[in-house]
mmCIF file of C-alpha atoms in Angstrom:
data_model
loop_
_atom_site.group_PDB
_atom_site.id
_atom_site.type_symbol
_atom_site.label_atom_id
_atom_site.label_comp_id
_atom_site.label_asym_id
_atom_site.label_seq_id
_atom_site.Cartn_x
_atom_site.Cartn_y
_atom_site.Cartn_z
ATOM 1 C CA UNK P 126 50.751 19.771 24.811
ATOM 2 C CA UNK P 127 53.623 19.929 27.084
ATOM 3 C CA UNK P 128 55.077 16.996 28.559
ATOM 4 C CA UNK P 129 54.922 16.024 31.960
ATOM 5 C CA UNK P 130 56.741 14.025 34.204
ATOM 6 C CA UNK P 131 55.558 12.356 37.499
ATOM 7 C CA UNK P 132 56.460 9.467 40.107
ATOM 8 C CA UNK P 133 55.298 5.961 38.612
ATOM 9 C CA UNK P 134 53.824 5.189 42.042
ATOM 10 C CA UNK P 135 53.412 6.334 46.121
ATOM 11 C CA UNK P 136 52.565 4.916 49.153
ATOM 12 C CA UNK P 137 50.753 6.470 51.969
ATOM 13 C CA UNK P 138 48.790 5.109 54.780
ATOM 14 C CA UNK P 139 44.917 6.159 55.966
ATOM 15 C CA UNK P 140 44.441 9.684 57.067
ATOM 16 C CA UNK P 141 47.953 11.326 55.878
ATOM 17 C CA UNK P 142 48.333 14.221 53.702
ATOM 18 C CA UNK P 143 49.603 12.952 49.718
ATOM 19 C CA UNK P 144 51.378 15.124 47.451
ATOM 20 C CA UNK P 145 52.146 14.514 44.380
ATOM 21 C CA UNK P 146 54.444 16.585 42.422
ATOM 22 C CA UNK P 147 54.322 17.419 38.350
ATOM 23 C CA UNK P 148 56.902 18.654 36.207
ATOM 24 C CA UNK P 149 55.868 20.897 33.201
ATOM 25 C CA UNK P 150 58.733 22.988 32.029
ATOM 26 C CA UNK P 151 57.806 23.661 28.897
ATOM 27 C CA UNK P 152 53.918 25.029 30.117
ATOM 28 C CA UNK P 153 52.537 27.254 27.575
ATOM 29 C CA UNK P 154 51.112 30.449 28.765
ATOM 30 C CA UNK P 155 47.803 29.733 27.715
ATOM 31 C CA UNK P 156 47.959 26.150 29.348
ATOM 32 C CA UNK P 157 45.746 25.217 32.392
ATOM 33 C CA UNK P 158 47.172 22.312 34.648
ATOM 34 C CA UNK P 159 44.553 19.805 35.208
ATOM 35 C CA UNK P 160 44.605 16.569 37.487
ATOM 36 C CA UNK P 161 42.311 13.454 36.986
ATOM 37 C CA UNK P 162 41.839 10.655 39.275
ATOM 38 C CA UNK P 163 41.274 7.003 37.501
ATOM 39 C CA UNK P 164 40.029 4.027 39.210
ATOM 40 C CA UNK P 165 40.740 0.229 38.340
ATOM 41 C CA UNK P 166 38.753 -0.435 34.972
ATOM 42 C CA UNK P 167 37.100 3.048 35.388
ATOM 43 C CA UNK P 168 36.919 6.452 33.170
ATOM 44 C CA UNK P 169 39.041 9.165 34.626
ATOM 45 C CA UNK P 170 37.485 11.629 36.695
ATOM 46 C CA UNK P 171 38.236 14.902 37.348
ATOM 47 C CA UNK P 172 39.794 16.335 40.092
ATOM 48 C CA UNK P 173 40.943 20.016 40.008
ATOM 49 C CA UNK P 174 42.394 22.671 37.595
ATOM 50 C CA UNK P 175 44.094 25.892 38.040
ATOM 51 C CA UNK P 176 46.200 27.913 36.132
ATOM 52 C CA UNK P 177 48.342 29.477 39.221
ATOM 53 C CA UNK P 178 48.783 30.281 42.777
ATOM 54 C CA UNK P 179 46.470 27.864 44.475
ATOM 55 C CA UNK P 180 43.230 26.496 44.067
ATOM 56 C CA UNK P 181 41.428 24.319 46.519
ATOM 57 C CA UNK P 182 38.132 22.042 46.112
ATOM 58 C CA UNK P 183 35.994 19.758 48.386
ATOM 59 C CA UNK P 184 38.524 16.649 46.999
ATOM 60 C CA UNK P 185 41.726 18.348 46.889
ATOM 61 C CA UNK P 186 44.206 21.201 46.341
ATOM 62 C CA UNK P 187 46.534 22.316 43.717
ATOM 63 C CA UNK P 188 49.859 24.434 44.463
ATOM 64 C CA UNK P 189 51.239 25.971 41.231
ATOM 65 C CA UNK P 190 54.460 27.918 41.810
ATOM 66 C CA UNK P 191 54.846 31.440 40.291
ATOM 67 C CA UNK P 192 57.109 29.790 37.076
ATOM 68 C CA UNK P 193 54.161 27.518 36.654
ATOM 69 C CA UNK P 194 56.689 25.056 35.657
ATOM 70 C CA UNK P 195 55.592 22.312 38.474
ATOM 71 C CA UNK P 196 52.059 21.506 40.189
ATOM 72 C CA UNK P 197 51.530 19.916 43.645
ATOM 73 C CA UNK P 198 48.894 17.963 44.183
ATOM 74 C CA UNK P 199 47.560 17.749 47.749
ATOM 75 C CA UNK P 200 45.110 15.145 48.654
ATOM 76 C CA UNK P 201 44.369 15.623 52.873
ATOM 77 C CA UNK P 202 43.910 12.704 54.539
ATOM 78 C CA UNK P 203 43.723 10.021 52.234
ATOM 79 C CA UNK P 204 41.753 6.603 52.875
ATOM 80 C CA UNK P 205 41.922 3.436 51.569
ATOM 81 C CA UNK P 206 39.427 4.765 48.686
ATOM 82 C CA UNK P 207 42.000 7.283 47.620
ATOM 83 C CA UNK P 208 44.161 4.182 45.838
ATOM 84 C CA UNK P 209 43.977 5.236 41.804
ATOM 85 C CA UNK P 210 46.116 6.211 39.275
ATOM 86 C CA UNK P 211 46.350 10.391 39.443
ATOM 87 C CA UNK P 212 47.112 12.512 36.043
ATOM 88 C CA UNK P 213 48.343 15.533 35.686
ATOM 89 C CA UNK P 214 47.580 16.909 32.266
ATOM 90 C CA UNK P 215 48.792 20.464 30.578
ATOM 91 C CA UNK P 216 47.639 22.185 27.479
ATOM 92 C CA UNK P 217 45.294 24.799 26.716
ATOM 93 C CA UNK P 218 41.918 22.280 27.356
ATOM 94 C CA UNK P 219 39.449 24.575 26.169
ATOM 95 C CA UNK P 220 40.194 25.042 23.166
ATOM 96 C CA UNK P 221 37.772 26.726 20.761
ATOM 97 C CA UNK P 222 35.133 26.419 23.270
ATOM 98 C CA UNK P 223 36.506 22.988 24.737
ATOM 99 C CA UNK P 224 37.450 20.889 21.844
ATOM 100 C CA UNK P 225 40.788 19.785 22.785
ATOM 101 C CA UNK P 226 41.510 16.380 23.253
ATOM 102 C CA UNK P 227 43.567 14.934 26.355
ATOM 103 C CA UNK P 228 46.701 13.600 26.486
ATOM 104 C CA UNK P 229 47.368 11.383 29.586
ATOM 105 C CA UNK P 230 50.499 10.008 30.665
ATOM 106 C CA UNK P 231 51.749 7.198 32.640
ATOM 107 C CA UNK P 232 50.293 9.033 35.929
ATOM 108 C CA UNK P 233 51.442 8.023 39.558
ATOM 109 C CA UNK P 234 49.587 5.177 41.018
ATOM 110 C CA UNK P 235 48.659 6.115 44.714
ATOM 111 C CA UNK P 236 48.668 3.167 47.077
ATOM 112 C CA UNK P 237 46.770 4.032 50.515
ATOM 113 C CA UNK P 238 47.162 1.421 53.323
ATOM 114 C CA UNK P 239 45.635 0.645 56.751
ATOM 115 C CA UNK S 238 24.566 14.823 39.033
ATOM 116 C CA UNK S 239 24.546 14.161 34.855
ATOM 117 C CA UNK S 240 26.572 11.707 33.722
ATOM 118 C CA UNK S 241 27.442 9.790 30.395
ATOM 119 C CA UNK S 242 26.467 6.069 30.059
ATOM 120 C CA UNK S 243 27.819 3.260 28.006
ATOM 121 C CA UNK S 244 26.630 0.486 26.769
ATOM 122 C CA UNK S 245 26.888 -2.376 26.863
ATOM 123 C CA UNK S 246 29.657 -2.471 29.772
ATOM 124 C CA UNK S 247 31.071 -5.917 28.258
ATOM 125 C CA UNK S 248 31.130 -6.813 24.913
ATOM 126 C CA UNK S 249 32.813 -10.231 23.644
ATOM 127 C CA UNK S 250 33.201 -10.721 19.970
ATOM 128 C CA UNK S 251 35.155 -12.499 17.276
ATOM 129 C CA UNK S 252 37.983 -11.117 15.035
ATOM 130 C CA UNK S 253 36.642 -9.711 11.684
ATOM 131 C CA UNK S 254 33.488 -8.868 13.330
ATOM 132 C CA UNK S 255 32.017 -5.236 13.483
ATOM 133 C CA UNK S 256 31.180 -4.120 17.024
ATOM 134 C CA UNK S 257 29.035 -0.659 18.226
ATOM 135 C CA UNK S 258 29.956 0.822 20.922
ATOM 136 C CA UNK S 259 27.443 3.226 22.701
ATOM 137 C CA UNK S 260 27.354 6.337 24.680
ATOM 138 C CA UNK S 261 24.922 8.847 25.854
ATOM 139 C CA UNK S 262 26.605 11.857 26.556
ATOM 140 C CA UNK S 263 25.402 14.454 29.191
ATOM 141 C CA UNK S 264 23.014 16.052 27.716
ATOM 142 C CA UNK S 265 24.003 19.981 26.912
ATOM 143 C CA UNK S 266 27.118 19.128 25.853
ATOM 144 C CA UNK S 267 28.478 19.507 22.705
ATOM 145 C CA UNK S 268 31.893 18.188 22.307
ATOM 146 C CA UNK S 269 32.365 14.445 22.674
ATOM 147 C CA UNK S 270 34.931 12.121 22.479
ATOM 148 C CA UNK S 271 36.210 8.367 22.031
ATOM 149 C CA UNK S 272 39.349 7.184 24.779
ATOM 150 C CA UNK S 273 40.458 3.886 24.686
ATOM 151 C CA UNK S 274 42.695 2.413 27.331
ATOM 152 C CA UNK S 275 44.597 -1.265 27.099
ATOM 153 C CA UNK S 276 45.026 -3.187 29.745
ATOM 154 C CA UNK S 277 47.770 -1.897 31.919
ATOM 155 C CA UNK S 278 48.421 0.963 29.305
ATOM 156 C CA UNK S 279 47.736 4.607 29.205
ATOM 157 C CA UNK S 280 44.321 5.867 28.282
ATOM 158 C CA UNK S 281 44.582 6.962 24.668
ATOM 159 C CA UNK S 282 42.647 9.572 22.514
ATOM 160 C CA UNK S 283 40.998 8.012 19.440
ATOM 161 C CA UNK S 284 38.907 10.712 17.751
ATOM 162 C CA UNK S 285 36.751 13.828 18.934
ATOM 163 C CA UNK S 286 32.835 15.314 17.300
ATOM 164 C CA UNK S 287 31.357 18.752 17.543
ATOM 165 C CA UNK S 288 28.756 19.781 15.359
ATOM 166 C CA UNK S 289 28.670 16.610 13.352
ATOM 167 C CA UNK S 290 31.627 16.000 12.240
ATOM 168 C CA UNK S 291 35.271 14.737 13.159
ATOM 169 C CA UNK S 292 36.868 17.534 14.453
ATOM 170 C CA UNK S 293 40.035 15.259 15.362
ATOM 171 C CA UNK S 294 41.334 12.250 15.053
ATOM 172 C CA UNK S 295 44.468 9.572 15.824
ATOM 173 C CA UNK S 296 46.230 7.735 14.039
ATOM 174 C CA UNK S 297 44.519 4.581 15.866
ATOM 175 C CA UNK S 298 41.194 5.946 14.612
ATOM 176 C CA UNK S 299 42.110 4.335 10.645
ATOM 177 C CA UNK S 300 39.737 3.263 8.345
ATOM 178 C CA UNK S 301 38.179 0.556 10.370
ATOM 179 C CA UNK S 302 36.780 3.028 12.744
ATOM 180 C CA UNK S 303 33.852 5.643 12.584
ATOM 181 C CA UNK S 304 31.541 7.462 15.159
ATOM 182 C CA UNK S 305 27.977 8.643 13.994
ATOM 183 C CA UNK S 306 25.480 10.969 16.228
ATOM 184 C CA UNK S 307 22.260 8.990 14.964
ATOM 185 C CA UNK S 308 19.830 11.076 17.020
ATOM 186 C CA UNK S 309 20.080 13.824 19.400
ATOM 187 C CA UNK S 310 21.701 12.185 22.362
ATOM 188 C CA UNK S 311 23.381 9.063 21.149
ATOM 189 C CA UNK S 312 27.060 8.947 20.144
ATOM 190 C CA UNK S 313 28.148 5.795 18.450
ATOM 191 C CA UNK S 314 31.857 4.202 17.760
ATOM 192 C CA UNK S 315 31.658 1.560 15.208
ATOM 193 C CA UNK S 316 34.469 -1.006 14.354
ATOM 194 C CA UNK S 317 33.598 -2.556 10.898
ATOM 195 C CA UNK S 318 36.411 -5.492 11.133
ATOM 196 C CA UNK S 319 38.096 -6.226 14.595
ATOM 197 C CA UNK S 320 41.029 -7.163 15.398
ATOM 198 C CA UNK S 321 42.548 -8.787 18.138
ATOM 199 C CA UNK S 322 44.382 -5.664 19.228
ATOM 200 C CA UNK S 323 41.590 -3.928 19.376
ATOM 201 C CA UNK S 324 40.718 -5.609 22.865
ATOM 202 C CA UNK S 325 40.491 -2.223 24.868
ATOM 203 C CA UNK S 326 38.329 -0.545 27.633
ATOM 204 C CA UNK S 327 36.839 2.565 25.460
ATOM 205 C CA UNK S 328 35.665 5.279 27.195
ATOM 206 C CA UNK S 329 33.013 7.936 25.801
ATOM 207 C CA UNK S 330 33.891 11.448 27.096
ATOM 208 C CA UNK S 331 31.606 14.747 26.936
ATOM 209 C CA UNK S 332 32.431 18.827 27.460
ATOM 210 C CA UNK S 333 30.601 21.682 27.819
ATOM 211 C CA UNK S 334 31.020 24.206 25.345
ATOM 212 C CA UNK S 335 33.824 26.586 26.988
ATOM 213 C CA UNK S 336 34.297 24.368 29.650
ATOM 214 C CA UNK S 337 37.300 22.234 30.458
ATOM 215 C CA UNK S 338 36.485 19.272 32.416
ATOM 216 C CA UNK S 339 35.400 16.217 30.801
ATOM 217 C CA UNK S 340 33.382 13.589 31.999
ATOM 218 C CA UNK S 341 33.796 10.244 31.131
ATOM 219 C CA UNK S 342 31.716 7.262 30.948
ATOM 220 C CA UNK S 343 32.443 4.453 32.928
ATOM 221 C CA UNK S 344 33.710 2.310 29.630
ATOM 222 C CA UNK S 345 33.046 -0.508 27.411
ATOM 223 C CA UNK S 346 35.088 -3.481 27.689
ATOM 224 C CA UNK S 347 35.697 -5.292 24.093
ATOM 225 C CA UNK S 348 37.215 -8.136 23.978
ATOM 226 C CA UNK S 349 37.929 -9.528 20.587
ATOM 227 C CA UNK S 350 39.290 -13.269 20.426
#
């Protein structure tokens, strides 16, 4: 899987816009980039995956440039619920069918205040 | 909305003892998995099971650890000995088959002492 790198925390306050930024240079072309959102003695849940361009949810969107080597999350107008550790995770996640394990990293803990 | 369950949600027991951990994935799925997380530490693959068998595993997941499907919707992780290091949240994880999100359970703590 290729290695990522993102900020070890953030700070926002209720009802801004949070990005937070990935770095993937060594994506494989059949990787997908995929984000998951963990809460305090919680599983991680899923967020949002794309593979380029943009995609957009009900939670949140994803910016992947053309080079795919970087990945913006976008969160709009965060609350206080927002606070959790976000991952970004690369690789080819399907697998044979959607075997493939998942690697996470350190992620970036997001800190929403009043 | 489906979702996989784990039980028990806290479970205290003594070094050397053997502890099973249990999940119920969602139900059409067919890949599952075992995570484990440390306090303050990253969430860490242990081992993953398609079609009744291991089709991955860790180097965490030694000889001390082993997951059984007994039935057609429970997915166990069994540690025969534990040790004190093995104080962990573990979370059960499930995928469709071609699918790439997985769900996780909301965890097991185990704390050994």
């Amino acid at each position: 899987l290729a290695k990522t790198t993102q900020p070890i925390s953030m700070d926002s306050y209720e009802g801004q816009e949070v990005n937070i930024t990935c770095s993937h240079n060594n994506i494989a072309t059949n990787d997908y980039i995929t984000w998951y959102q963990q809460f305090p003695s919680q599983g991680p849940r899923f967020i949002i995956q794309g593979y380029k361009t943009k995609v957009t949810n009900e939670v949140a969107s994803l910016f992947i440039p053309a080079d795919r080597k970087s990945s913006t999350l976008s969160l709009p107008r965060v609350s206080l619920s927002d606070t959790a550790v976000y991952y970004c995770l690369v690789g080819d996640l399907s697998g044979t069918g959607g075997g493939n394990k998942l690697t996470f990293g350190t992620g970036t803990q997001l800190k929403v205040e009043l | 909305e489906p979702e996989v369950t784990q039980t028990p949600s806290h479970q205290v027991t003594q070094m050397g003892q053997e502890v099973i951990l249990r999940c119920v994935p969602i139900s059409n799925h067919l890949y599952f998995y075992w995570y484990r997380q440390i306090l303050g530490q990253k969430v860490e693959f242990l081992v993953s099971f398609y079609n009744n068998e291991i089709s991955e595993k860790s180097e965490i997941f030694d000889d001390q650890f082993s997951v059984e499907r007994p039935d057609g919707s429970n997915f166990t992780l069994k540690i025969r000995s534990t040790k004190l290091e093995d104080s962990a949240m573990y979370f059960c994880a499930s995928i469709q088959f071609g699918a790439r999100e997985q769900y996780f359970g909301p965890g097991t703590r185990l704390t050994v002492t």
